[in-house]
Amino acid sequence: MVRRTKEEAEQTRRRILAAARQVFHERGVGNTSLEQIAQAAGVTRGAIYWHFANKEDLFKAMCQEVTIPFLDRMDYTLLVDPSSSPLERLRNFLLQITTTVQQDECLRCTMEILNFKCEYVGEMEKDLADYIERNEEFLDKLERTYQAARRAGQLRPGLAPRIGALETLVFVTGLLRLRLLGMPAVQRTHDVRAMIDAHVRSRECPQREPATTT
């Protein structure tokens, strides 16, 4: 009986999170009330307060439900995979992130909320600081990947790892934002792959021309 009660509570929690994602996406975070989320989830406001302290707590839980597993996968691609060279890991990551955002409906919806449906003022101001902090952490991971590429002799001469990391952060952030906006020019998988390949090639150390004899 206790196990069943816990399972039912977890099902209710997941239903509330799904409803919050739907209503936040439709109305925007600032224009959404807990009452509207409760109606969409088919529960009472009391049920929401049983699981979440307030709307901000619910918003964070909704984001973490999809972003934490995604960030875990990102870390593996960038830093752990021993079978790939540093720039190969970078390319794999960029392909993975764009493919996952396109295919994972919950992740895409959550990212659209974070980018276009949320005003980072008042009670949400701290979430903007958290968002900046996550990007700083991402930048550090990219920089370590570029440092590994330099040690491996892969990195283009004159390209500092920090600058390379910043360029990649700007590249992938802009690409994802335009895809989330629905810009037709960046929706085709083939074109996205070509852009990623071009970006990674621009990081590489050029191959020396073979010596010629006369």
mmCIF file of C-alpha atoms in Angstrom:
data_model
loop_
_atom_site.group_PDB
_atom_site.id
_atom_site.type_symbol
_atom_site.label_atom_id
_atom_site.label_comp_id
_atom_site.label_asym_id
_atom_site.label_seq_id
_atom_site.Cartn_x
_atom_site.Cartn_y
_atom_site.Cartn_z
ATOM 1 C CA MET A 1 0.000 0.000 0.000
ATOM 2 C CA VAL A 2 2.845 2.433 0.877
ATOM 3 C CA ARG A 3 4.617 1.645 -2.391
ATOM 4 C CA ARG A 4 1.424 2.241 -4.342
ATOM 5 C CA THR A 5 0.914 5.578 -2.581
ATOM 6 C CA LYS A 6 4.453 6.657 -3.476
ATOM 7 C CA GLU A 7 3.924 5.627 -7.105
ATOM 8 C CA GLU A 8 0.656 7.544 -7.268
ATOM 9 C CA ALA A 9 2.332 10.610 -5.758
ATOM 10 C CA GLU A 10 5.122 10.413 -8.341
ATOM 11 C CA GLN A 11 2.567 10.067 -11.157
ATOM 12 C CA THR A 12 0.773 13.160 -9.868
ATOM 13 C CA ARG A 13 4.069 15.054 -9.717
ATOM 14 C CA ARG A 14 4.909 14.124 -13.316
ATOM 15 C CA ARG A 15 1.415 15.151 -14.427
ATOM 16 C CA ILE A 16 1.832 18.539 -12.765
ATOM 17 C CA LEU A 17 5.227 19.041 -14.437
ATOM 18 C CA ALA A 18 3.788 18.157 -17.857
ATOM 19 C CA ALA A 19 0.875 20.538 -17.332
ATOM 20 C CA ALA A 20 3.203 23.313 -16.201
ATOM 21 C CA ARG A 21 5.319 22.890 -19.328
ATOM 22 C CA GLN A 22 2.222 23.061 -21.526
ATOM 23 C CA VAL A 23 0.720 26.139 -19.833
ATOM 24 C CA PHE A 24 4.036 27.986 -19.506
ATOM 25 C CA HIS A 25 4.576 27.437 -23.231
ATOM 26 C CA GLU A 26 1.083 28.600 -24.161
ATOM 27 C CA ARG A 27 0.758 31.595 -21.833
ATOM 28 C CA GLY A 28 4.290 32.509 -20.780
ATOM 29 C CA VAL A 29 5.673 32.035 -17.296
ATOM 30 C CA GLY A 30 4.649 35.461 -15.974
ATOM 31 C CA ASN A 31 1.046 35.085 -17.171
ATOM 32 C CA THR A 32 0.580 31.598 -15.714
ATOM 33 C CA SER A 33 -0.987 30.949 -12.313
ATOM 34 C CA LEU A 34 -0.852 27.805 -10.203
ATOM 35 C CA GLU A 35 -4.626 27.595 -10.566
ATOM 36 C CA GLN A 36 -4.285 27.347 -14.353
ATOM 37 C CA ILE A 37 -1.644 24.637 -13.994
ATOM 38 C CA ALA A 38 -3.837 22.745 -11.516
ATOM 39 C CA GLN A 39 -6.746 22.839 -13.964
ATOM 40 C CA ALA A 40 -4.558 21.604 -16.821
ATOM 41 C CA ALA A 41 -3.191 18.777 -14.649
ATOM 42 C CA GLY A 42 -6.595 17.830 -13.268
ATOM 43 C CA VAL A 43 -5.503 18.345 -9.648
ATOM 44 C CA THR A 44 -6.124 20.850 -6.874
ATOM 45 C CA ARG A 45 -3.805 23.709 -5.935
ATOM 46 C CA GLY A 46 -3.222 21.842 -2.704
ATOM 47 C CA ALA A 47 -1.788 18.932 -4.693
ATOM 48 C CA ILE A 48 0.674 21.329 -6.334
ATOM 49 C CA TYR A 49 1.722 22.751 -2.970
ATOM 50 C CA TRP A 50 2.255 19.208 -1.701
ATOM 51 C CA HIS A 51 5.020 18.772 -4.271
ATOM 52 C CA PHE A 52 6.256 22.335 -4.873
ATOM 53 C CA ALA A 53 6.723 25.333 -2.594
ATOM 54 C CA ASN A 54 5.622 27.902 -5.189
ATOM 55 C CA LYS A 55 5.561 28.630 -8.918
ATOM 56 C CA GLU A 56 9.309 29.322 -9.029
ATOM 57 C CA ASP A 57 10.015 25.943 -7.428
ATOM 58 C CA LEU A 58 7.717 24.269 -9.966
ATOM 59 C CA PHE A 59 9.392 26.126 -12.832
ATOM 60 C CA LYS A 60 12.854 24.966 -11.723
ATOM 61 C CA ALA A 61 11.695 21.363 -11.337
ATOM 62 C CA MET A 62 10.164 21.451 -14.819
ATOM 63 C CA CYS A 63 13.465 22.656 -16.284
ATOM 64 C CA GLN A 64 15.612 20.185 -14.338
ATOM 65 C CA GLU A 65 13.429 17.251 -15.384
ATOM 66 C CA VAL A 66 14.791 17.483 -18.923
ATOM 67 C CA THR A 67 17.965 19.569 -18.712
ATOM 68 C CA ILE A 68 19.894 17.562 -16.107
ATOM 69 C CA PRO A 69 19.844 14.291 -18.140
ATOM 70 C CA PHE A 70 20.717 16.306 -21.239
ATOM 71 C CA LEU A 71 23.654 18.035 -19.524
ATOM 72 C CA ASP A 72 24.905 14.662 -18.289
ATOM 73 C CA ARG A 73 25.005 13.398 -21.865
ATOM 74 C CA MET A 74 26.722 16.572 -22.985
ATOM 75 C CA ASP A 75 29.480 16.141 -20.413
ATOM 76 C CA TYR A 76 30.178 12.595 -21.600
ATOM 77 C CA THR A 77 30.487 13.624 -25.232
ATOM 78 C CA LEU A 78 32.821 16.505 -24.446
ATOM 79 C CA LEU A 79 35.066 15.175 -21.718
ATOM 80 C CA VAL A 80 34.886 11.423 -21.216
ATOM 81 C CA ASP A 81 34.670 9.518 -24.479
ATOM 82 C CA PRO A 82 38.142 7.956 -24.888
ATOM 83 C CA SER A 83 37.506 6.711 -28.403
ATOM 84 C CA SER A 84 37.511 10.134 -30.046
ATOM 85 C CA SER A 85 40.005 12.949 -30.454
ATOM 86 C CA PRO A 86 39.178 16.330 -28.845
ATOM 87 C CA LEU A 87 37.857 17.993 -32.001
ATOM 88 C CA GLU A 88 35.926 14.851 -32.882
ATOM 89 C CA ARG A 89 34.308 15.071 -29.442
ATOM 90 C CA LEU A 90 33.469 18.694 -30.147
ATOM 91 C CA ARG A 91 31.829 17.795 -33.449
ATOM 92 C CA ASN A 92 29.962 14.893 -31.850
ATOM 93 C CA PHE A 93 28.675 17.201 -29.139
ATOM 94 C CA LEU A 94 27.441 19.820 -31.581
ATOM 95 C CA LEU A 95 25.679 17.165 -33.649
ATOM 96 C CA GLN A 96 24.205 15.611 -30.520
ATOM 97 C CA ILE A 97 22.882 18.817 -29.034
ATOM 98 C CA THR A 98 21.192 19.958 -32.239
ATOM 99 C CA THR A 99 19.722 16.516 -32.929
ATOM 100 C CA THR A 100 18.498 16.034 -29.366
ATOM 101 C CA VAL A 101 16.814 19.439 -29.211
ATOM 102 C CA GLN A 102 15.086 18.712 -32.502
ATOM 103 C CA GLN A 103 13.911 15.211 -31.551
ATOM 104 C CA ASP A 104 13.150 15.573 -27.826
ATOM 105 C CA GLU A 105 9.816 17.375 -27.668
ATOM 106 C CA CYS A 106 9.951 18.053 -23.914
ATOM 107 C CA LEU A 107 13.482 19.453 -24.111
ATOM 108 C CA ARG A 108 12.624 21.629 -27.111
ATOM 109 C CA CYS A 109 9.481 22.938 -25.426
ATOM 110 C CA THR A 110 11.423 23.726 -22.245
ATOM 111 C CA MET A 111 14.135 25.556 -24.176
ATOM 112 C CA GLU A 112 11.486 27.596 -26.000
ATOM 113 C CA ILE A 113 10.050 28.580 -22.616
ATOM 114 C CA LEU A 114 13.494 29.571 -21.307
ATOM 115 C CA ASN A 115 14.298 31.600 -24.413
ATOM 116 C CA PHE A 116 11.005 33.158 -25.429
ATOM 117 C CA LYS A 117 8.318 32.659 -22.771
ATOM 118 C CA CYS A 118 10.059 33.856 -19.625
ATOM 119 C CA GLU A 119 10.758 37.330 -18.239
ATOM 120 C CA TYR A 120 13.774 37.281 -15.947
ATOM 121 C CA VAL A 121 12.549 39.940 -13.531
ATOM 122 C CA GLY A 122 11.301 39.870 -9.952
ATOM 123 C CA GLU A 123 11.191 36.338 -8.619
ATOM 124 C CA MET A 124 12.701 35.040 -11.881
ATOM 125 C CA GLU A 125 15.785 37.270 -11.745
ATOM 126 C CA LYS A 126 17.813 34.623 -9.913
ATOM 127 C CA ASP A 127 17.005 32.146 -12.699
ATOM 128 C CA LEU A 128 18.724 34.475 -15.162
ATOM 129 C CA ALA A 129 21.826 34.459 -12.952
ATOM 130 C CA ASP A 130 21.647 30.642 -12.862
ATOM 131 C CA TYR A 131 21.323 30.579 -16.654
ATOM 132 C CA ILE A 132 24.444 32.728 -17.004
ATOM 133 C CA GLU A 133 26.296 30.498 -14.538
ATOM 134 C CA ARG A 134 25.423 27.369 -16.537
ATOM 135 C CA ASN A 135 26.769 29.021 -19.682
ATOM 136 C CA GLU A 136 29.984 29.891 -17.854
ATOM 137 C CA GLU A 137 30.328 26.234 -16.805
ATOM 138 C CA PHE A 138 29.679 25.156 -20.387
ATOM 139 C CA LEU A 139 32.320 27.615 -21.578
ATOM 140 C CA ASP A 140 34.864 26.102 -19.177
ATOM 141 C CA LYS A 141 34.115 22.601 -20.496
ATOM 142 C CA LEU A 142 34.597 23.802 -24.052
ATOM 143 C CA GLU A 143 37.856 25.488 -23.122
ATOM 144 C CA ARG A 144 39.188 22.254 -21.612
ATOM 145 C CA THR A 145 38.292 20.464 -24.836
ATOM 146 C CA TYR A 146 40.212 23.050 -26.853
ATOM 147 C CA GLN A 147 43.166 22.762 -24.490
ATOM 148 C CA ALA A 148 43.161 19.004 -25.110
ATOM 149 C CA ALA A 149 43.051 19.679 -28.862
ATOM 150 C CA ARG A 150 46.081 21.955 -28.560
ATOM 151 C CA ARG A 151 48.014 19.310 -26.608
ATOM 152 C CA ALA A 152 47.121 16.791 -29.317
ATOM 153 C CA GLY A 153 48.402 19.105 -32.049
ATOM 154 C CA GLN A 154 44.911 19.472 -33.539
ATOM 155 C CA LEU A 155 44.279 23.140 -32.838
ATOM 156 C CA ARG A 156 44.936 25.828 -35.426
ATOM 157 C CA PRO A 157 48.021 27.919 -34.573
ATOM 158 C CA GLY A 158 47.132 31.281 -33.065
ATOM 159 C CA LEU A 159 43.710 30.173 -31.802
ATOM 160 C CA ALA A 160 43.649 30.475 -28.019
ATOM 161 C CA PRO A 161 41.518 27.765 -26.354
ATOM 162 C CA ARG A 162 39.447 30.397 -24.514
ATOM 163 C CA ILE A 163 38.638 32.289 -27.710
ATOM 164 C CA GLY A 164 37.854 29.059 -29.540
ATOM 165 C CA ALA A 165 35.510 28.084 -26.728
ATOM 166 C CA LEU A 166 33.761 31.468 -26.815
ATOM 167 C CA GLU A 167 33.311 31.224 -30.585
ATOM 168 C CA THR A 168 31.772 27.764 -30.247
ATOM 169 C CA LEU A 169 29.469 28.904 -27.440
ATOM 170 C CA VAL A 170 28.224 31.792 -29.571
ATOM 171 C CA PHE A 171 27.897 29.513 -32.610
ATOM 172 C CA VAL A 172 25.821 26.809 -30.926
ATOM 173 C CA THR A 173 23.727 29.276 -28.904
ATOM 174 C CA GLY A 174 22.815 31.228 -32.024
ATOM 175 C CA LEU A 175 22.161 28.087 -34.036
ATOM 176 C CA LEU A 176 19.845 26.627 -31.405
ATOM 177 C CA ARG A 177 17.998 29.892 -30.923
ATOM 178 C CA LEU A 178 17.335 30.249 -34.647
ATOM 179 C CA ARG A 179 16.166 26.626 -34.824
ATOM 180 C CA LEU A 180 13.828 27.168 -31.893
ATOM 181 C CA LEU A 181 12.473 30.260 -33.629
ATOM 182 C CA GLY A 182 11.648 28.062 -36.621
ATOM 183 C CA MET A 183 13.871 29.893 -39.104
ATOM 184 C CA PRO A 184 13.577 27.759 -42.289
ATOM 185 C CA ALA A 185 17.231 28.156 -43.310
ATOM 186 C CA VAL A 186 18.483 26.245 -40.245
ATOM 187 C CA GLN A 187 15.886 23.473 -40.024
ATOM 188 C CA ARG A 188 17.296 20.996 -42.531
ATOM 189 C CA THR A 189 19.483 18.364 -40.883
ATOM 190 C CA HIS A 190 21.850 18.240 -43.852
ATOM 191 C CA ASP A 191 22.498 21.985 -43.704
ATOM 192 C CA VAL A 192 23.002 21.934 -39.942
ATOM 193 C CA ARG A 193 25.569 19.146 -40.264
ATOM 194 C CA ALA A 194 27.368 21.104 -42.966
ATOM 195 C CA MET A 195 27.527 24.192 -40.730
ATOM 196 C CA ILE A 196 28.877 22.147 -37.836
ATOM 197 C CA ASP A 197 31.490 20.498 -40.049
ATOM 198 C CA ALA A 198 32.584 23.923 -41.327
ATOM 199 C CA HIS A 199 32.825 25.284 -37.786
ATOM 200 C CA VAL A 200 34.956 22.389 -36.555
ATOM 201 C CA ARG A 201 37.209 22.479 -39.632
ATOM 202 C CA SER A 202 37.887 26.157 -38.949
ATOM 203 C CA ARG A 203 39.381 25.083 -35.582
ATOM 204 C CA GLU A 204 41.758 22.508 -37.032
ATOM 205 C CA CYS A 205 45.461 22.827 -37.585
ATOM 206 C CA PRO A 206 45.958 22.929 -41.378
ATOM 207 C CA GLN A 207 47.711 19.934 -42.848
ATOM 208 C CA ARG A 208 51.202 20.572 -44.146
ATOM 209 C CA GLU A 209 51.667 20.277 -47.844
ATOM 210 C CA PRO A 210 53.922 17.374 -48.766
ATOM 211 C CA ALA A 211 57.438 18.368 -49.782
ATOM 212 C CA THR A 212 58.129 18.433 -53.504
ATOM 213 C CA THR A 213 61.329 17.508 -55.258
ATOM 214 C CA THR A 214 62.750 19.131 -58.317
#
